[in-house]
């Protein structure tokens, strides 16, 4: 794939889907900024893997749900590279609980980590990218933000908000040649889904038309496409990567 920009920030990139996205984008020649919040050793492992494969990466620490930290992280990147070309808002948390037992704190913690952080990233990248009138942002949402899920009222609200917010940013960024899209993964093979019992996985797979969980690399490929020049006429879209589970 072809990329006009030269660098990308991936939030929550020290493990899981975020790490796979970082490695994938580095393989196309982009300098990847690996954001982490607490475990530097995980971020360093991703950086080392990228560099061993011939790519370029840097590590940046920030809790992106805190406005000042996210703003400073973007400023650090721009001071270093002269620009930020692409952003992937991937960082997020879950605090699953049935709504009847969910506290306001459980709800707002997830909203802040997933939705507010994405808002900050979109807003600040729009400001910075506007100077060169070029850029692209991909927000990692979830199938749950489209269909809801028991025990995930907070998560569903946060990801549903990401989807509609992406469309609003797309409309604001279009005149500046800045694109905003989101990806909604379905059930993906990660550390979280690995904890599910085999019989639970089998039950989920019965409802997936492609009869399997997705791979993190399949999310990473979708993100790369939406950032690349090959999607230069696509903005405000929600790309479903769910094996047909929700169509």
PDB file of C-alpha atoms in Angstrom:
ATOM      1  CA  UNK A   1       0.000   0.000   0.000  1.00  0.00           C
ATOM      2  CA  UNK A   2       1.088   3.564  -0.672  1.00  0.00           C
ATOM      3  CA  UNK A   3       1.342   6.253   2.005  1.00  0.00           C
ATOM      4  CA  UNK A   4       1.974   9.945   1.356  1.00  0.00           C
ATOM      5  CA  UNK A   5       2.643  10.716   5.043  1.00  0.00           C
ATOM      6  CA  UNK A   6       5.721   9.629   6.933  1.00  0.00           C
ATOM      7  CA  UNK A   7       4.725   8.863  10.509  1.00  0.00           C
ATOM      8  CA  UNK A   8       1.884   7.507  12.634  1.00  0.00           C
ATOM      9  CA  UNK A   9       0.898   7.464  16.289  1.00  0.00           C
ATOM     10  CA  UNK A  10      -0.853   4.317  17.515  1.00  0.00           C
ATOM     11  CA  UNK A  11      -2.346   4.628  20.987  1.00  0.00           C
ATOM     12  CA  UNK A  12      -2.403   1.558  23.202  1.00  0.00           C
ATOM     13  CA  UNK A  13       0.153  -0.061  20.924  1.00  0.00           C
ATOM     14  CA  UNK A  14       2.164  -2.076  23.421  1.00  0.00           C
ATOM     15  CA  UNK A  15       0.090  -5.252  23.051  1.00  0.00           C
ATOM     16  CA  UNK A  16      -2.820  -6.924  21.323  1.00  0.00           C
ATOM     17  CA  UNK A  17      -4.458  -5.368  18.286  1.00  0.00           C
ATOM     18  CA  UNK A  18      -2.572  -2.107  18.814  1.00  0.00           C
ATOM     19  CA  UNK A  19       0.798  -3.837  18.630  1.00  0.00           C
ATOM     20  CA  UNK A  20      -0.235  -5.673  15.460  1.00  0.00           C
ATOM     21  CA  UNK A  21      -1.345  -2.385  13.884  1.00  0.00           C
ATOM     22  CA  UNK A  22       1.991  -0.781  14.788  1.00  0.00           C
ATOM     23  CA  UNK A  23       4.018  -3.611  13.256  1.00  0.00           C
ATOM     24  CA  UNK A  24       1.881  -3.677  10.141  1.00  0.00           C
ATOM     25  CA  UNK A  25       2.201   0.069   9.502  1.00  0.00           C
ATOM     26  CA  UNK A  26       5.956  -0.038  10.102  1.00  0.00           C
ATOM     27  CA  UNK A  27       6.243  -2.663   7.368  1.00  0.00           C
ATOM     28  CA  UNK A  28       5.079  -0.024   4.870  1.00  0.00           C
ATOM     29  CA  UNK A  29       7.897   2.334   5.787  1.00  0.00           C
ATOM     30  CA  UNK A  30       6.094   4.579   8.246  1.00  0.00           C
ATOM     31  CA  UNK A  31       7.800   5.694  11.422  1.00  0.00           C
ATOM     32  CA  UNK A  32       5.549   4.315  14.147  1.00  0.00           C
ATOM     33  CA  UNK A  33       5.150   5.983  17.531  1.00  0.00           C
ATOM     34  CA  UNK A  34       4.200   3.268  20.020  1.00  0.00           C
ATOM     35  CA  UNK A  35       2.069   4.712  22.795  1.00  0.00           C
ATOM     36  CA  UNK A  36       1.842   2.965  26.142  1.00  0.00           C
ATOM     37  CA  UNK A  37       0.471   3.924  29.551  1.00  0.00           C
ATOM     38  CA  UNK A  38       2.209   1.773  32.171  1.00  0.00           C
ATOM     39  CA  UNK A  39       4.275  -1.191  30.917  1.00  0.00           C
ATOM     40  CA  UNK A  40       7.310   0.102  29.059  1.00  0.00           C
ATOM     41  CA  UNK A  41       8.763  -3.385  28.654  1.00  0.00           C
ATOM     42  CA  UNK A  42       5.855  -4.362  26.399  1.00  0.00           C
ATOM     43  CA  UNK A  43       6.303  -1.238  24.287  1.00  0.00           C
ATOM     44  CA  UNK A  44      10.036  -1.884  24.030  1.00  0.00           C
ATOM     45  CA  UNK A  45       9.356  -5.440  22.827  1.00  0.00           C
ATOM     46  CA  UNK A  46       7.142  -4.117  20.015  1.00  0.00           C
ATOM     47  CA  UNK A  47       9.767  -1.526  19.085  1.00  0.00           C
ATOM     48  CA  UNK A  48      12.490  -4.170  19.001  1.00  0.00           C
ATOM     49  CA  UNK A  49      10.404  -6.419  16.767  1.00  0.00           C
ATOM     50  CA  UNK A  50       9.751  -3.553  14.350  1.00  0.00           C
ATOM     51  CA  UNK A  51      13.417  -2.605  14.191  1.00  0.00           C
ATOM     52  CA  UNK A  52      14.527  -6.221  13.676  1.00  0.00           C
ATOM     53  CA  UNK A  53      12.235  -6.305  10.644  1.00  0.00           C
ATOM     54  CA  UNK A  54      13.897  -3.178   9.265  1.00  0.00           C
ATOM     55  CA  UNK A  55      11.281  -0.655  10.384  1.00  0.00           C
ATOM     56  CA  UNK A  56      11.490   2.551  12.394  1.00  0.00           C
ATOM     57  CA  UNK A  57       9.748   3.073  15.728  1.00  0.00           C
ATOM     58  CA  UNK A  58       9.760   5.251  18.815  1.00  0.00           C
ATOM     59  CA  UNK A  59       8.089   4.879  22.199  1.00  0.00           C
ATOM     60  CA  UNK A  60       5.921   7.528  23.815  1.00  0.00           C
ATOM     61  CA  UNK A  61       4.350   7.289  27.277  1.00  0.00           C
ATOM     62  CA  UNK A  62       0.967   8.924  27.886  1.00  0.00           C
ATOM     63  CA  UNK A  63      -2.379   8.214  29.468  1.00  0.00           C
ATOM     64  CA  UNK A  64      -4.410   9.399  26.496  1.00  0.00           C
ATOM     65  CA  UNK A  65      -7.557   9.786  28.596  1.00  0.00           C
ATOM     66  CA  UNK A  66      -5.813  12.736  30.276  1.00  0.00           C
ATOM     67  CA  UNK A  67      -6.018  15.763  28.006  1.00  0.00           C
ATOM     68  CA  UNK A  68      -2.682  17.314  28.925  1.00  0.00           C
ATOM     69  CA  UNK A  69      -0.774  14.066  28.455  1.00  0.00           C
ATOM     70  CA  UNK A  70      -2.281  13.384  25.023  1.00  0.00           C
ATOM     71  CA  UNK A  71      -1.653  16.952  23.855  1.00  0.00           C
ATOM     72  CA  UNK A  72       1.951  16.783  25.053  1.00  0.00           C
ATOM     73  CA  UNK A  73       2.467  13.448  23.290  1.00  0.00           C
ATOM     74  CA  UNK A  74       1.360  14.893  19.957  1.00  0.00           C
ATOM     75  CA  UNK A  75       3.521  17.973  20.546  1.00  0.00           C
ATOM     76  CA  UNK A  76       6.531  15.719  21.201  1.00  0.00           C
ATOM     77  CA  UNK A  77       5.948  13.909  17.902  1.00  0.00           C
ATOM     78  CA  UNK A  78       5.582  17.134  15.923  1.00  0.00           C
ATOM     79  CA  UNK A  79       8.687  18.619  17.573  1.00  0.00           C
ATOM     80  CA  UNK A  80      10.623  15.486  16.615  1.00  0.00           C
ATOM     81  CA  UNK A  81       9.321  14.811  13.097  1.00  0.00           C
ATOM     82  CA  UNK A  82       7.876  18.150  12.018  1.00  0.00           C
ATOM     83  CA  UNK A  83       4.407  16.659  11.587  1.00  0.00           C
ATOM     84  CA  UNK A  84       2.012  13.900  12.472  1.00  0.00           C
ATOM     85  CA  UNK A  85       0.608  12.292   9.329  1.00  0.00           C
ATOM     86  CA  UNK A  86      -1.626   9.585  10.747  1.00  0.00           C
ATOM     87  CA  UNK A  87      -3.294   8.648  14.026  1.00  0.00           C
ATOM     88  CA  UNK A  88      -4.845   5.387  15.174  1.00  0.00           C
ATOM     89  CA  UNK A  89      -6.978   5.802  18.298  1.00  0.00           C
ATOM     90  CA  UNK A  90      -6.798   2.275  19.656  1.00  0.00           C
ATOM     91  CA  UNK A  91      -6.384   2.655  23.447  1.00  0.00           C
ATOM     92  CA  UNK A  92      -9.324   1.543  25.549  1.00  0.00           C
ATOM     93  CA  UNK A  93     -10.538  -0.439  28.543  1.00  0.00           C
ATOM     94  CA  UNK A  94     -13.469  -2.583  29.627  1.00  0.00           C
ATOM     95  CA  UNK A  95     -15.257  -2.743  32.974  1.00  0.00           C
ATOM     96  CA  UNK A  96     -17.937  -5.295  32.216  1.00  0.00           C
ATOM     97  CA  UNK A  97     -20.853  -5.646  34.597  1.00  0.00           C
ATOM     98  CA  UNK A  98     -24.613  -5.977  34.318  1.00  0.00           C
ATOM     99  CA  UNK A  99     -26.212  -2.538  34.193  1.00  0.00           C
ATOM    100  CA  UNK A 100     -28.128  -3.134  37.431  1.00  0.00           C
ATOM    101  CA  UNK A 101     -24.792  -3.521  39.232  1.00  0.00           C
ATOM    102  CA  UNK A 102     -22.836  -0.916  37.273  1.00  0.00           C
ATOM    103  CA  UNK A 103     -21.801   2.204  39.171  1.00  0.00           C
ATOM    104  CA  UNK A 104     -21.568   5.647  37.614  1.00  0.00           C
ATOM    105  CA  UNK A 105     -17.808   5.373  38.151  1.00  0.00           C
ATOM    106  CA  UNK A 106     -17.711   2.108  36.151  1.00  0.00           C
ATOM    107  CA  UNK A 107     -19.581   3.883  33.378  1.00  0.00           C
ATOM    108  CA  UNK A 108     -17.603   7.110  33.287  1.00  0.00           C
ATOM    109  CA  UNK A 109     -14.208   5.377  33.570  1.00  0.00           C
ATOM    110  CA  UNK A 110     -14.892   3.508  30.327  1.00  0.00           C
ATOM    111  CA  UNK A 111     -16.350   6.582  28.624  1.00  0.00           C
ATOM    112  CA  UNK A 112     -13.242   8.595  29.526  1.00  0.00           C
ATOM    113  CA  UNK A 113     -10.772   5.906  28.452  1.00  0.00           C
ATOM    114  CA  UNK A 114     -12.512   4.999  25.195  1.00  0.00           C
ATOM    115  CA  UNK A 115     -14.572   7.944  23.994  1.00  0.00           C
ATOM    116  CA  UNK A 116     -13.012  11.022  25.564  1.00  0.00           C
ATOM    117  CA  UNK A 117      -9.481   9.914  24.647  1.00  0.00           C
ATOM    118  CA  UNK A 118     -10.583   9.405  21.046  1.00  0.00           C
ATOM    119  CA  UNK A 119     -12.143  12.864  21.008  1.00  0.00           C
ATOM    120  CA  UNK A 120      -8.916  14.433  22.291  1.00  0.00           C
ATOM    121  CA  UNK A 121      -6.856  12.597  19.676  1.00  0.00           C
ATOM    122  CA  UNK A 122      -9.184  13.539  16.823  1.00  0.00           C
ATOM    123  CA  UNK A 123      -9.360  17.166  17.898  1.00  0.00           C
ATOM    124  CA  UNK A 124      -5.624  17.628  18.389  1.00  0.00           C
ATOM    125  CA  UNK A 125      -4.669  15.786  15.189  1.00  0.00           C
ATOM    126  CA  UNK A 126      -7.182  17.898  13.256  1.00  0.00           C
ATOM    127  CA  UNK A 127      -5.491  21.035  14.584  1.00  0.00           C
ATOM    128  CA  UNK A 128      -2.008  19.805  13.708  1.00  0.00           C
ATOM    129  CA  UNK A 129      -2.813  18.145  10.374  1.00  0.00           C
ATOM    130  CA  UNK A 130      -4.673  21.270   9.219  1.00  0.00           C
ATOM    131  CA  UNK A 131      -1.351  23.101   8.964  1.00  0.00           C
ATOM    132  CA  UNK A 132      -0.309  20.832   6.076  1.00  0.00           C
ATOM    133  CA  UNK A 133      -3.855  20.121   4.928  1.00  0.00           C
ATOM    134  CA  UNK A 134      -3.198  16.402   4.960  1.00  0.00           C
ATOM    135  CA  UNK A 135      -3.794  13.516   7.311  1.00  0.00           C
ATOM    136  CA  UNK A 136      -5.908  10.499   8.185  1.00  0.00           C
ATOM    137  CA  UNK A 137      -7.281   9.117  11.435  1.00  0.00           C
ATOM    138  CA  UNK A 138      -8.679   5.663  12.144  1.00  0.00           C
ATOM    139  CA  UNK A 139     -10.629   5.080  15.334  1.00  0.00           C
ATOM    140  CA  UNK A 140     -10.831   1.522  16.638  1.00  0.00           C
ATOM    141  CA  UNK A 141     -14.411   0.938  17.696  1.00  0.00           C
ATOM    142  CA  UNK A 142     -16.219  -2.369  18.217  1.00  0.00           C
ATOM    143  CA  UNK A 143     -19.103  -4.447  16.943  1.00  0.00           C
ATOM    144  CA  UNK A 144     -20.548  -3.866  20.409  1.00  0.00           C
ATOM    145  CA  UNK A 145     -20.899  -0.182  19.555  1.00  0.00           C
ATOM    146  CA  UNK A 146     -23.278  -1.183  16.764  1.00  0.00           C
ATOM    147  CA  UNK A 147     -25.307  -4.036  18.274  1.00  0.00           C
ATOM    148  CA  UNK A 148     -24.939  -3.658  22.057  1.00  0.00           C
ATOM    149  CA  UNK A 149     -24.106  -6.489  24.433  1.00  0.00           C
ATOM    150  CA  UNK A 150     -25.320  -7.584  27.885  1.00  0.00           C
ATOM    151  CA  UNK A 151     -22.891  -6.567  30.608  1.00  0.00           C
ATOM    152  CA  UNK A 152     -21.276  -3.915  28.427  1.00  0.00           C
ATOM    153  CA  UNK A 153     -23.569  -0.912  28.677  1.00  0.00           C
ATOM    154  CA  UNK A 154     -20.595   1.368  29.318  1.00  0.00           C
ATOM    155  CA  UNK A 155     -18.445  -0.149  26.562  1.00  0.00           C
ATOM    156  CA  UNK A 156     -21.335  -0.108  24.069  1.00  0.00           C
ATOM    157  CA  UNK A 157     -22.011   3.555  24.799  1.00  0.00           C
ATOM    158  CA  UNK A 158     -18.349   4.475  24.404  1.00  0.00           C
ATOM    159  CA  UNK A 159     -17.906   2.674  21.088  1.00  0.00           C
ATOM    160  CA  UNK A 160     -21.248   3.790  19.690  1.00  0.00           C
ATOM    161  CA  UNK A 161     -20.137   7.317  20.490  1.00  0.00           C
ATOM    162  CA  UNK A 162     -16.849   6.737  18.671  1.00  0.00           C
ATOM    163  CA  UNK A 163     -18.727   5.724  15.518  1.00  0.00           C
ATOM    164  CA  UNK A 164     -20.986   8.768  15.322  1.00  0.00           C
ATOM    165  CA  UNK A 165     -18.232  11.125  16.482  1.00  0.00           C
ATOM    166  CA  UNK A 166     -16.031   9.832  13.651  1.00  0.00           C
ATOM    167  CA  UNK A 167     -18.672  10.927  11.147  1.00  0.00           C
ATOM    168  CA  UNK A 168     -18.798  14.414  12.658  1.00  0.00           C
ATOM    169  CA  UNK A 169     -15.019  14.790  12.543  1.00  0.00           C
ATOM    170  CA  UNK A 170     -15.051  13.543   8.935  1.00  0.00           C
ATOM    171  CA  UNK A 171     -17.407  16.356   7.978  1.00  0.00           C
ATOM    172  CA  UNK A 172     -15.260  18.944   9.768  1.00  0.00           C
ATOM    173  CA  UNK A 173     -11.969  17.616   8.411  1.00  0.00           C
ATOM    174  CA  UNK A 174     -12.951  17.133   4.769  1.00  0.00           C
ATOM    175  CA  UNK A 175     -12.315  20.728   3.669  1.00  0.00           C
ATOM    176  CA  UNK A 176      -8.797  20.401   5.086  1.00  0.00           C
ATOM    177  CA  UNK A 177      -8.123  17.080   3.299  1.00  0.00           C
ATOM    178  CA  UNK A 178      -8.129  15.190   6.602  1.00  0.00           C
ATOM    179  CA  UNK A 179     -10.016  11.903   6.681  1.00  0.00           C
ATOM    180  CA  UNK A 180     -11.630  10.173   9.664  1.00  0.00           C
ATOM    181  CA  UNK A 181     -12.864   6.573   9.593  1.00  0.00           C
ATOM    182  CA  UNK A 182     -13.518   3.850  12.139  1.00  0.00           C
ATOM    183  CA  UNK A 183     -13.084   0.083  12.229  1.00  0.00           C
ATOM    184  CA  UNK A 184     -15.457  -2.124  14.210  1.00  0.00           C
ATOM    185  CA  UNK A 185     -13.819  -5.480  15.011  1.00  0.00           C
ATOM    186  CA  UNK A 186     -15.936  -8.486  15.881  1.00  0.00           C
ATOM    187  CA  UNK A 187     -14.531 -11.382  17.900  1.00  0.00           C
ATOM    188  CA  UNK A 188     -10.754 -11.301  17.452  1.00  0.00           C
ATOM    189  CA  UNK A 189      -8.108 -13.686  18.785  1.00  0.00           C
ATOM    190  CA  UNK A 190      -6.486 -11.738  21.625  1.00  0.00           C
ATOM    191  CA  UNK A 191      -5.385 -12.362  25.206  1.00  0.00           C
ATOM    192  CA  UNK A 192      -8.925 -11.475  26.263  1.00  0.00           C
ATOM    193  CA  UNK A 193     -10.690 -13.988  24.028  1.00  0.00           C
ATOM    194  CA  UNK A 194      -8.057 -16.625  24.811  1.00  0.00           C
ATOM    195  CA  UNK A 195      -9.475 -16.675  28.346  1.00  0.00           C
ATOM    196  CA  UNK A 196     -12.855 -17.889  27.089  1.00  0.00           C
ATOM    197  CA  UNK A 197     -13.666 -21.554  27.573  1.00  0.00           C
ATOM    198  CA  UNK A 198     -13.598 -23.676  24.413  1.00  0.00           C
ATOM    199  CA  UNK A 199     -17.318 -24.370  24.609  1.00  0.00           C
ATOM    200  CA  UNK A 200     -18.035 -20.628  24.852  1.00  0.00           C
ATOM    201  CA  UNK A 201     -15.850 -19.935  21.812  1.00  0.00           C
ATOM    202  CA  UNK A 202     -17.598 -22.699  19.894  1.00  0.00           C
ATOM    203  CA  UNK A 203     -20.983 -21.179  20.699  1.00  0.00           C
ATOM    204  CA  UNK A 204     -19.867 -17.755  19.487  1.00  0.00           C
ATOM    205  CA  UNK A 205     -18.423 -19.253  16.296  1.00  0.00           C
ATOM    206  CA  UNK A 206     -21.806 -20.825  15.464  1.00  0.00           C
ATOM    207  CA  UNK A 207     -23.202 -17.304  15.031  1.00  0.00           C
ATOM    208  CA  UNK A 208     -20.333 -16.044  12.844  1.00  0.00           C
ATOM    209  CA  UNK A 209     -20.980 -16.706   9.141  1.00  0.00           C
ATOM    210  CA  UNK A 210     -17.255 -17.235   8.507  1.00  0.00           C
ATOM    211  CA  UNK A 211     -17.264 -19.691  11.461  1.00  0.00           C
ATOM    212  CA  UNK A 212     -14.131 -18.399  13.167  1.00  0.00           C
ATOM    213  CA  UNK A 213     -12.657 -15.599  15.245  1.00  0.00           C
ATOM    214  CA  UNK A 214     -10.656 -13.001  13.362  1.00  0.00           C
ATOM    215  CA  UNK A 215      -6.916 -12.456  13.591  1.00  0.00           C
ATOM    216  CA  UNK A 216      -5.362  -9.182  14.803  1.00  0.00           C
ATOM    217  CA  UNK A 217      -3.563  -8.970  11.449  1.00  0.00           C
ATOM    218  CA  UNK A 218      -6.937  -8.710   9.713  1.00  0.00           C
ATOM    219  CA  UNK A 219      -7.775  -5.624  11.775  1.00  0.00           C
ATOM    220  CA  UNK A 220      -4.320  -4.204  11.076  1.00  0.00           C
ATOM    221  CA  UNK A 221      -4.787  -4.667   7.327  1.00  0.00           C
ATOM    222  CA  UNK A 222      -8.111  -2.817   7.446  1.00  0.00           C
ATOM    223  CA  UNK A 223      -6.523   0.058   9.362  1.00  0.00           C
ATOM    224  CA  UNK A 224      -3.617   0.277   6.922  1.00  0.00           C
ATOM    225  CA  UNK A 225      -6.022   0.469   3.996  1.00  0.00           C
ATOM    226  CA  UNK A 226      -8.056   3.280   5.573  1.00  0.00           C
ATOM    227  CA  UNK A 227      -4.922   5.300   6.301  1.00  0.00           C
ATOM    228  CA  UNK A 228      -3.323   4.699   2.918  1.00  0.00           C
ATOM    229  CA  UNK A 229      -3.626   6.605  -0.350  1.00  0.00           C
ATOM    230  CA  UNK A 230      -5.740   3.719  -1.654  1.00  0.00           C
ATOM    231  CA  UNK A 231      -8.670   5.009   0.417  1.00  0.00           C
ATOM    232  CA  UNK A 232      -8.157   8.684  -0.424  1.00  0.00           C
ATOM    233  CA  UNK A 233     -11.855   9.107  -1.319  1.00  0.00           C
ATOM    234  CA  UNK A 234     -13.178   7.378   1.806  1.00  0.00           C
ATOM    235  CA  UNK A 235     -14.094   9.356   4.909  1.00  0.00           C
ATOM    236  CA  UNK A 236     -16.750   9.086   7.606  1.00  0.00           C
ATOM    237  CA  UNK A 237     -17.105   5.336   7.103  1.00  0.00           C
ATOM    238  CA  UNK A 238     -17.462   2.515   9.622  1.00  0.00           C
ATOM    239  CA  UNK A 239     -15.650  -0.556   8.298  1.00  0.00           C
ATOM    240  CA  UNK A 240     -17.020  -3.762   9.813  1.00  0.00           C
ATOM    241  CA  UNK A 241     -14.418  -6.502  10.292  1.00  0.00           C
ATOM    242  CA  UNK A 242     -16.493  -9.158  11.986  1.00  0.00           C
ATOM    243  CA  UNK A 243     -16.754 -12.227   9.769  1.00  0.00           C
ATOM    244  CA  UNK A 244     -20.348 -11.362   8.904  1.00  0.00           C
ATOM    245  CA  UNK A 245     -21.606 -11.482  12.500  1.00  0.00           C
ATOM    246  CA  UNK A 246     -23.341  -8.105  12.213  1.00  0.00           C
ATOM    247  CA  UNK A 247     -24.223  -7.018   8.693  1.00  0.00           C
TER     248      UNK A 247
END
